[in-house]
XYZ file of C-alpha atoms in Angstrom:
655
model
C 90.936 126.829 138.585
C 91.518 125.437 135.141
C 94.035 122.584 135.823
C 96.857 122.487 133.515
C 97.307 118.668 131.910
C 98.590 117.395 128.886
C 96.705 116.249 125.628
C 96.621 115.123 122.110
C 95.265 112.880 120.406
C 97.956 110.604 121.307
C 100.238 109.005 123.898
C 103.851 107.860 124.659
C 105.560 107.009 126.612
C 109.188 105.895 128.464
C 110.214 102.934 128.592
C 108.445 101.752 131.484
C 110.356 100.137 134.454
C 110.977 96.084 135.350
C 108.045 96.738 137.557
C 105.567 96.760 135.162
C 105.459 96.697 131.711
C 103.131 99.872 129.033
C 101.398 99.221 125.581
C 102.535 100.412 122.732
C 100.843 103.023 120.844
C 101.672 102.856 117.425
C 97.975 104.205 116.663
C 99.081 107.256 118.927
C 101.609 108.776 118.568
C 102.068 112.517 118.678
C 103.641 114.584 116.626
C 104.830 116.437 119.222
C 104.662 115.877 123.116
C 105.700 117.543 126.349
C 106.838 115.909 129.611
C 104.677 115.718 132.903
C 106.401 115.678 135.711
C 106.011 112.339 137.909
C 107.102 112.115 141.912
C 105.238 108.576 141.674
C 108.042 105.433 142.065
C 105.505 103.107 140.484
C 103.648 104.874 137.736
C 105.282 105.521 134.194
C 105.228 109.206 133.010
C 103.088 109.681 130.385
C 104.292 112.118 128.037
C 101.520 114.649 126.162
C 100.646 117.960 124.680
C 97.869 119.739 125.558
C 97.317 121.366 122.066
C 96.613 120.068 119.282
C 99.790 120.748 116.775
C 99.377 122.790 113.403
C 101.644 123.114 110.285
C 104.161 125.264 111.599
C 107.496 124.104 113.131
C 107.427 123.250 116.739
C 110.927 124.208 118.314
C 113.275 121.878 119.955
C 112.494 124.096 123.436
C 108.772 121.854 123.005
C 109.703 118.850 121.923
C 110.910 116.165 123.373
C 111.449 112.727 121.202
C 111.203 110.041 123.657
C 112.513 105.690 122.343
C 109.342 103.583 121.554
C 108.254 101.698 124.468
C 108.842 97.861 125.509
C 105.840 95.838 123.463
C 102.962 94.744 126.710
C 102.988 91.468 127.970
C 99.902 90.113 127.894
C 99.738 86.458 130.419
C 96.694 85.436 127.078
C 97.543 83.883 123.996
C 96.566 86.764 121.237
C 93.745 84.612 120.326
C 92.662 83.812 123.586
C 89.581 84.532 124.352
C 89.149 85.921 127.946
C 86.217 87.343 130.360
C 85.743 91.289 129.573
C 86.381 91.787 133.508
C 90.148 90.468 132.655
C 89.360 92.664 129.167
C 89.807 95.874 131.965
C 92.016 94.677 134.179
C 94.254 94.482 131.646
C 93.086 97.374 129.544
C 94.150 99.351 132.780
C 97.565 97.219 132.774
C 98.014 99.002 129.388
C 98.037 102.796 130.882
C 100.186 102.275 133.322
C 98.503 101.756 136.386
C 99.762 99.732 139.257
C 97.190 100.897 142.455
C 93.565 101.213 142.560
C 91.580 101.687 145.717
C 88.341 99.627 145.155
C 85.784 97.902 147.192
C 83.525 94.984 146.089
C 79.798 94.162 145.628
C 77.788 92.296 143.283
C 78.133 93.752 140.440
C 81.917 94.433 140.237
C 82.747 91.016 141.703
C 83.993 89.877 138.550
C 86.559 92.611 138.308
C 87.578 92.058 141.769
C 88.078 87.932 140.684
C 90.076 89.258 137.737
C 92.259 91.785 139.763
C 93.288 89.005 141.571
C 94.953 87.639 138.425
C 96.648 90.440 138.037
C 100.981 90.394 138.546
C 101.588 94.623 138.388
C 98.030 96.182 139.944
C 97.583 96.195 143.537
C 93.960 97.058 145.337
C 94.218 99.438 148.163
C 90.999 98.511 149.927
C 88.933 101.327 151.625
C 86.829 100.169 154.122
C 83.778 103.064 151.781
C 83.836 104.151 148.890
C 83.418 108.096 149.565
C 87.302 106.881 150.886
C 88.191 104.855 147.655
C 87.081 107.810 145.541
C 88.810 110.806 148.105
C 91.963 108.069 147.505
C 92.152 107.585 144.020
C 91.877 111.962 144.135
C 94.725 111.878 146.555
C 97.067 109.609 144.386
C 96.377 111.636 140.979
C 97.180 114.917 142.873
C 100.222 113.602 144.524
C 101.605 112.274 141.630
C 99.948 114.512 139.017
C 99.400 111.242 137.635
C 95.452 109.541 137.078
C 93.407 108.138 139.941
C 91.341 104.701 139.641
C 88.489 103.721 142.102
C 85.980 101.156 141.449
C 83.038 100.478 142.840
C 79.581 97.920 142.713
C 76.039 99.437 141.552
C 73.271 101.059 143.365
C 74.585 102.619 146.331
C 78.584 101.856 145.810
C 78.133 103.905 143.190
C 76.186 106.651 144.616
C 79.004 106.498 147.174
C 81.508 107.994 144.502
C 79.532 111.204 143.810
C 81.606 113.179 146.377
C 85.078 112.518 144.802
C 83.510 113.169 141.435
C 81.851 116.211 141.972
C 85.387 116.875 143.987
C 87.649 116.021 140.764
C 85.743 118.157 138.364
C 85.693 121.102 140.374
C 89.543 121.299 141.580
C 90.788 119.492 137.861
C 91.591 116.322 139.000
C 92.256 113.756 136.517
C 90.385 110.169 137.769
C 88.541 107.118 136.550
C 85.685 106.070 137.834
C 84.405 102.285 137.445
C 81.532 101.064 138.647
C 79.289 97.894 138.054
C 75.962 97.814 136.823
C 73.096 95.327 136.908
C 73.432 92.445 133.870
C 72.289 94.740 130.562
C 68.504 92.794 130.180
C 67.535 94.213 133.690
C 68.685 98.274 133.294
C 65.511 100.279 134.008
C 63.661 97.011 135.612
C 64.335 99.177 139.321
C 66.212 95.835 139.844
C 67.859 95.223 143.239
C 71.048 98.018 144.074
C 70.317 99.525 140.815
C 70.795 102.687 140.037
C 71.315 104.705 136.493
C 74.702 106.098 137.756
C 75.622 107.667 133.930
C 72.862 109.977 134.576
C 73.039 110.498 138.067
C 77.201 111.974 136.828
C 76.663 113.247 133.794
C 76.794 117.180 134.779
C 79.597 116.298 137.700
C 81.809 114.315 135.641
C 84.030 115.793 133.287
C 82.457 112.624 130.293
C 81.163 108.904 131.430
C 80.155 105.685 129.133
C 77.466 102.665 129.575
C 79.262 99.451 128.146
C 76.776 97.885 125.898
C 79.517 96.228 124.114
C 82.413 94.004 125.507
C 84.413 94.691 122.555
C 84.212 98.686 123.302
C 86.012 97.933 126.288
C 89.583 98.445 124.943
C 88.399 101.796 123.773
C 86.631 102.777 125.738
C 89.382 102.134 128.920
C 91.961 104.308 126.176
C 89.274 107.279 126.094
C 88.290 107.394 129.075
C 92.520 108.072 130.240
C 92.899 109.816 127.453
C 90.045 112.679 128.476
C 90.827 112.213 132.246
C 94.477 113.603 131.908
C 94.097 115.911 128.387
C 93.131 119.206 128.198
C 91.142 120.653 131.603
C 91.953 117.352 133.742
C 88.648 115.693 134.837
C 87.116 112.434 136.583
C 85.410 110.031 133.715
C 83.250 107.390 134.789
C 83.105 104.031 133.136
C 79.668 101.620 133.745
C 80.048 98.051 133.150
C 76.718 95.879 133.602
C 77.947 91.774 135.474
C 76.873 90.256 131.827
C 79.589 92.204 129.790
C 82.227 91.167 132.895
C 81.488 87.808 132.192
C 81.064 87.662 128.039
C 84.328 85.969 127.057
C 85.922 87.755 123.556
C 89.207 87.422 122.111
C 90.134 91.730 122.579
C 91.045 94.149 119.540
C 94.135 96.317 121.159
C 94.673 98.690 118.352
C 90.479 99.640 118.024
C 91.404 103.641 117.593
C 90.174 106.404 120.046
C 86.870 107.931 118.435
C 86.905 111.802 120.129
C 86.873 114.028 116.554
C 84.169 116.605 118.705
C 86.579 116.225 121.844
C 90.086 116.615 119.773
C 88.371 119.555 117.296
C 87.420 122.137 120.719
C 91.363 121.104 122.014
C 93.082 124.594 122.056
C 95.352 124.963 119.018
C 98.652 126.688 119.270
C 99.076 130.215 120.337
C 101.360 132.242 117.833
C 104.062 134.487 119.496
C 101.852 137.486 119.169
C 99.843 137.064 121.817
C 102.890 136.557 124.081
C 104.702 139.876 122.522
C 101.404 142.121 123.768
C 101.563 140.477 127.464
C 105.506 141.453 127.369
C 104.303 144.829 125.970
C 101.443 145.358 129.080
C 104.203 143.873 131.470
C 106.636 146.622 130.373
C 104.257 149.539 130.734
C 103.110 148.119 134.333
C 104.135 149.593 137.015
C 102.610 147.382 139.806
C 102.135 143.662 137.885
C 100.871 141.158 140.139
C 101.031 137.053 139.424
C 97.601 135.524 140.097
C 98.694 131.764 139.833
C 96.459 128.964 140.699
C 95.766 124.898 139.816
C 96.659 125.402 136.613
C 100.508 126.200 137.158
C 100.968 122.803 139.359
C 102.513 121.436 136.073
C 104.600 123.977 134.800
C 106.264 125.130 138.408
C 109.914 125.115 136.824
C 108.580 127.537 133.868
C 106.811 129.460 136.510
C 109.789 130.392 138.596
C 112.148 131.317 135.309
C 109.156 133.769 134.532
C 109.153 135.432 138.120
C 112.540 135.244 137.817
C 113.228 137.602 134.299
C 109.991 139.944 136.111
C 110.498 139.709 138.997
C 106.954 139.954 139.373
C 105.312 139.321 143.031
C 103.311 136.212 143.042
C 99.900 135.661 144.459
C 98.092 131.968 144.650
C 95.397 130.215 145.216
C 93.850 128.098 147.394
C 94.625 125.343 145.340
C 97.577 126.948 143.600
C 99.703 126.356 146.971
C 103.075 124.802 145.544
C 103.693 126.134 142.230
C 105.811 129.215 143.144
C 107.747 128.494 146.754
C 106.503 130.824 149.488
C 109.094 130.692 151.186
C 110.456 132.765 148.516
C 110.735 136.425 148.793
C 108.965 137.139 146.249
C 105.773 134.999 147.528
C 102.664 137.060 148.217
C 101.346 133.705 150.014
C 97.355 133.553 149.499
C 94.891 135.816 148.186
C 90.937 135.268 149.004
C 88.709 135.033 151.463
C 91.362 134.038 153.964
C 94.340 135.012 152.532
C 97.362 137.435 153.342
C 95.771 141.417 153.746
C 99.457 141.966 151.277
C 98.447 139.513 148.642
C 94.523 141.243 148.052
C 96.476 144.686 148.666
C 98.474 143.881 145.879
C 95.432 142.602 143.795
C 94.032 145.371 144.592
C 96.398 148.602 144.180
C 97.792 146.402 141.246
C 97.850 148.088 137.490
C 98.538 144.431 135.696
C 96.839 141.482 137.168
C 98.195 138.105 135.017
C 95.845 135.951 136.304
C 98.102 132.152 135.028
C 95.696 129.016 135.257
C 92.739 130.534 137.583
C 88.859 130.676 137.315
C 88.672 134.130 139.063
C 86.805 131.535 141.783
C 84.251 134.024 144.250
C 86.311 133.241 147.579
C 89.303 135.103 145.501
C 87.784 137.785 144.114
C 84.952 138.555 146.718
C 83.014 141.333 144.991
C 83.691 140.746 141.095
C 83.031 145.387 140.274
C 85.958 145.662 143.684
C 88.490 142.996 142.677
C 91.451 144.801 140.445
C 89.619 147.359 140.006
C 92.468 149.546 138.711
C 94.121 146.261 136.342
C 94.350 145.599 132.828
C 93.889 141.444 133.467
C 95.805 138.827 131.113
C 94.258 135.529 131.568
C 95.967 132.532 130.318
C 93.236 129.134 130.773
C 93.238 125.772 129.252
C 89.394 125.440 129.399
C 88.275 128.546 126.958
C 84.852 128.398 129.401
C 86.750 130.251 131.926
C 87.729 133.542 130.149
C 85.374 135.664 130.776
C 83.106 133.986 132.886
C 83.545 135.592 135.736
C 85.660 138.570 135.166
C 86.176 139.967 131.674
C 90.234 139.974 130.823
C 91.783 142.015 128.573
C 94.318 140.199 126.971
C 93.575 136.285 127.127
C 95.550 133.281 126.155
C 93.087 129.644 125.957
C 95.594 127.026 126.435
C 98.680 125.009 128.009
C 100.277 127.490 130.688
C 103.574 125.202 130.893
C 103.952 126.726 126.612
C 102.357 129.996 127.023
C 104.979 130.502 129.921
C 107.736 128.658 127.704
C 106.825 131.431 125.123
C 107.209 134.430 127.288
C 110.035 133.479 128.640
C 111.562 132.757 125.274
C 111.207 136.992 124.234
C 111.954 138.200 127.823
C 115.460 136.288 127.162
C 115.635 136.666 124.369
C 115.275 141.024 124.980
C 117.563 140.931 127.885
C 118.189 143.940 129.666
C 116.440 145.595 126.872
C 113.126 144.850 129.037
C 114.428 147.430 131.539
C 111.924 145.922 134.398
C 112.450 147.548 137.497
C 109.261 146.694 140.130
C 111.898 147.538 143.523
C 109.687 150.100 144.089
C 106.817 148.180 143.595
C 108.200 145.466 145.277
C 108.878 147.679 148.190
C 105.585 148.851 148.882
C 104.653 145.418 149.287
C 107.722 144.053 151.491
C 105.879 147.458 154.295
C 102.388 145.768 153.856
C 104.281 142.345 154.324
C 105.813 143.956 158.243
C 102.352 146.511 158.630
C 100.357 143.152 158.427
C 102.232 139.531 159.308
C 99.952 136.631 159.275
C 99.243 136.377 163.096
C 98.118 134.455 166.185
C 97.783 135.174 170.095
C 98.369 132.518 173.008
C 96.166 132.653 175.888
C 97.760 130.590 178.985
C 99.007 127.437 177.966
C 96.012 126.441 175.303
C 97.349 125.271 171.841
C 97.009 127.849 169.167
C 96.184 126.309 166.174
C 98.196 128.109 163.940
C 101.315 127.385 165.825
C 100.896 123.671 165.989
C 101.159 124.335 161.889
C 104.051 126.618 162.662
C 105.520 124.389 164.430
C 105.128 120.747 161.707
C 105.963 123.429 158.995
C 109.313 123.447 161.088
C 109.837 120.254 161.919
C 109.167 118.840 159.033
C 111.113 121.643 156.529
C 108.314 122.357 155.070
C 108.230 119.441 152.757
C 105.253 116.738 153.053
C 102.931 116.156 151.513
C 99.960 117.783 153.791
C 96.502 117.482 152.767
C 93.444 118.436 155.422
C 89.465 118.347 155.394
C 87.502 121.424 155.210
C 87.422 124.300 158.074
C 89.164 126.693 160.199
C 92.528 123.974 159.552
C 91.972 123.516 156.493
C 93.098 127.435 155.917
C 95.443 127.648 158.784
C 96.949 124.700 157.024
C 96.699 126.654 154.265
C 98.528 130.182 155.800
C 101.394 128.363 157.878
C 102.671 125.945 156.122
C 104.861 127.276 153.272
C 104.559 124.937 150.543
C 107.755 125.467 148.017
C 106.980 122.321 145.808
C 104.235 121.634 143.374
C 101.495 118.551 144.953
C 102.231 119.038 148.464
C 99.226 120.537 149.549
C 96.102 118.368 148.649
C 92.727 120.267 149.850
C 88.888 119.801 148.637
C 89.114 123.669 146.973
C 86.554 123.842 144.775
C 83.399 121.325 146.041
C 85.000 122.228 149.577
C 84.572 118.472 150.828
C 84.454 117.650 154.693
C 86.273 114.177 155.478
C 88.461 114.111 152.539
C 91.978 114.638 154.436
C 91.741 110.543 155.790
C 91.665 109.099 152.378
C 93.250 111.792 150.288
C 96.151 110.514 152.626
C 95.536 107.084 151.987
C 96.167 108.018 148.450
C 99.069 110.096 148.444
C 100.884 107.733 150.771
C 99.898 104.728 148.119
C 101.704 107.825 145.193
C 104.520 108.419 146.699
C 105.721 105.957 149.862
C 109.548 107.665 149.565
C 107.482 111.160 151.179
C 105.930 112.470 154.486
C 102.293 112.473 154.880
C 100.989 114.302 157.213
C 96.739 114.455 157.692
C 95.735 117.443 159.137
C 92.316 117.810 160.065
C 89.863 119.064 162.401
C 87.394 116.582 164.656
C 84.773 117.069 162.430
C 85.544 116.367 158.940
C 87.954 113.663 160.400
C 84.703 112.208 161.690
C 83.343 111.768 158.045
C 85.668 109.254 157.641
C 87.401 107.712 160.218
C 86.773 103.817 158.755
C 89.702 104.211 156.880
C 91.775 104.503 160.216
C 91.457 100.464 159.566
C 92.936 100.571 155.913
C 95.691 102.873 157.204
C 96.687 99.918 159.717
C 95.874 96.939 157.282
C 98.256 98.489 154.633
C 100.380 99.609 157.231
C 100.697 103.255 155.438
C 102.507 105.512 157.156
C 99.886 108.392 156.876
C 100.548 110.848 160.675
C 97.631 112.408 161.665
C 97.654 115.444 163.238
C 94.272 116.171 164.419
C 92.602 119.670 165.564
C 90.432 118.527 167.951
C 88.378 121.896 169.167
C 85.352 120.270 169.543
C 83.108 122.011 166.944
C 82.351 122.574 163.913
C 85.117 125.792 164.049
C 84.293 127.549 161.105
C 80.172 127.663 161.466
C 81.019 129.032 164.925
C 82.961 131.765 163.648
C 80.683 132.516 161.324
C 77.696 132.448 163.929
C 79.843 134.172 165.950
C 80.404 137.326 163.285
C 77.480 137.515 161.704
C 74.396 135.196 163.993
C 75.303 136.994 167.975
C 77.249 133.354 168.488
C 73.787 131.583 168.173
C 75.174 128.159 168.651
C 72.920 126.488 165.656
C 73.928 122.549 165.785
C 77.424 123.406 165.946
C 78.866 121.301 169.282
C 80.679 118.017 168.491
C 80.967 116.886 172.270
C 78.072 116.058 174.730
C 76.247 118.351 175.489
C 75.846 116.410 179.298
C 80.247 115.990 179.943
C 81.106 119.138 178.306
C 84.082 118.947 180.177
C 85.131 115.578 178.562
C 87.432 115.567 175.160
C 83.587 113.645 173.313
C 84.395 111.290 171.274
C 87.953 109.747 172.514
C 89.611 109.925 169.148
C 92.728 107.605 170.638
C 90.327 104.557 171.537
C 89.679 104.970 167.265
C 93.237 104.865 167.250
C 92.997 101.845 169.338
C 90.714 100.400 167.732
C 92.921 100.649 164.466
C 96.100 98.857 165.734
C 97.349 102.609 165.308
C 99.995 104.836 167.947
C 97.970 107.746 169.050
C 98.391 110.488 172.102
C 96.899 113.796 173.107
C 98.592 117.214 173.744
C 97.055 119.846 175.855
C 99.943 122.741 176.469
C 101.488 124.387 174.196
C 105.287 123.817 175.664
C 104.300 120.153 175.314
C 103.315 120.647 171.335
C 106.643 120.054 169.956
C 107.857 116.862 171.740
C 104.674 115.319 171.083
C 104.847 116.139 166.861
C 108.267 115.001 167.082
C 107.723 111.912 168.575
C 104.834 111.613 165.899
C 107.392 111.951 163.354
C 109.964 109.668 165.287
C 107.269 106.453 165.553
C 107.378 104.236 162.324
C 104.218 103.408 160.508
C 100.992 105.833 161.200
C 100.217 107.791 163.852
C 97.211 110.481 165.560
C 98.026 112.691 167.761
C 94.958 114.449 168.979
C 95.563 118.200 169.280
C 93.514 120.046 172.039
C 92.913 123.737 170.971
C 90.215 126.446 171.827
C 87.121 126.452 169.503
C 87.402 130.334 170.192
C 89.979 130.627 167.611
C 88.823 132.263 164.211
C 90.685 132.399 160.830
C 92.390 135.750 159.824
C 92.513 138.092 158.119
C 88.560 137.340 156.751
C 86.493 139.389 154.274
C 83.139 138.194 154.526
C 81.483 137.153 151.581
C 80.405 139.425 148.856
C 83.427 142.022 150.238
C 85.583 143.818 148.949
C 89.577 144.423 149.779
C 88.368 147.758 151.974
C 86.115 144.988 154.039
C 89.068 143.222 155.440
C 88.728 141.737 159.145
C 92.042 141.217 161.169
C 90.895 141.571 164.640
C 89.405 139.630 166.886
C 87.790 135.772 167.771
C 84.985 134.078 169.806
C 86.299 135.560 172.868
C 84.568 139.247 171.283
C 80.835 139.417 170.733
C 80.013 141.487 167.661
């Protein structure tokens, strides 16, 4: 996926709320800017464009003029020296940061001391650095704004690695700040020294080792710009302890130094590309939209495009919510565990409109067989993704928001001349929906995990923010909860990092205090960051945990059943000497952290139990015991094509 967010060498902001101030960006004002919607109640909305402007005038439809922001009011006099750590914290304030996820240590103590002097930044203290980085990701995914995490040197920094890799693969804007040993000790194998810049070079969009205290304002500004512009991603700033302690009078007007990066940002597209795409649409009989996480900032434009064309929409795992799943034109998710009708549509299509996607292997399966009958149009912000896995017939490198605006303008201008009638194609797909619906079986009073998610969807009206770990529960949550809005769905897609769900829910609850946040988790994933229950309690975050507990590593068990003759190779997570008991007792973890909890084992009791979870103020854990024999279906085996799809069976059958 190549998620779309904003860029231009400049950033402007709307006037900040009374709760915090933003800096003047007079040196960075763009020639034009596009709004990036944010649902955050605390962070200020950023306005950035995803393309470099050229000499052509920009039409009013793509221009937003915002009044100049109020000047930032520092707590220091302009000529007053202060520590580098205080400069760092003020630089974060000037970027509009109000929440960070920071765990202290020897090399980052100065930063934490400076945070206590800030009146605008709240630190949500995780209980493990991985919990902090995943929480920052959850914050970013739920709000659309960069998440910020802070860790100390050595093991603190290396504990961020999974989160940084996850953010890079899923295009999540994030700034990670690490303490480092003093400059004179770098390279001496000092206590808690790791070369974190080298360690993370290939899993960050960019990273910095600060060697001059005067560079902090510029580097922080660049880091946020890099994280949020073009294809978003994580940026790391490593700051030696002596730099944090050094006194300096900061220069806030230092310009950014990103000439190479700025020169590689996509240029504005001309209408000829869009006319060509519209012509392909008018010539097609069976078009399909293949929509990814790159469309999350373009939901309105995408819905308008579908309204104008009547083209059915298949979503990737990362793109869920970009187009409403409740729409008749939604085919839901495609790929390995996508719906039969979504994969059927792609297989039979004659035109595939790939918007904000990267042709991931879990979507395409066997590349030669994927959309083999179709002409392919690929629009993406990242030029490296175009033609990487599947060669398109027409490609546009640019912001999908601007591209959709251009396409919609052409379609609206043509009006009835479009002559687009795909009713026969939609009827064919509707027949597939009837023939191959998402379904599950019930065995006695056992609770089908799919049913638990279905009930949650009903009781929350489909409006909750859902985070997940990784495994079977993740796929069922993608299939059986209906996401109708962007940024409702937070999951580790590309990296598939177990332990993501609980801390991501923390980040979402901090970013969106108005929302119902539910972590749908599996017992394996939940255990990997169970310590974050303490953070939830101390911060009194109203995170609900729907734990689908099957005592196994469910997805690995499913593959064992299908491809390894059900030979169990260390996938049982219970206590082998007491198989009749639930182990570990998840309710005891909740009790230890003073969080209300309950267990449900019978289908008849499930609805009332979920309702109680939702009605209970604050955090709550519901331990839902489900059979380990369930399989996620449909399933296209790795490397297979649509003709290989599996729609029947579970662990109760031998293969």
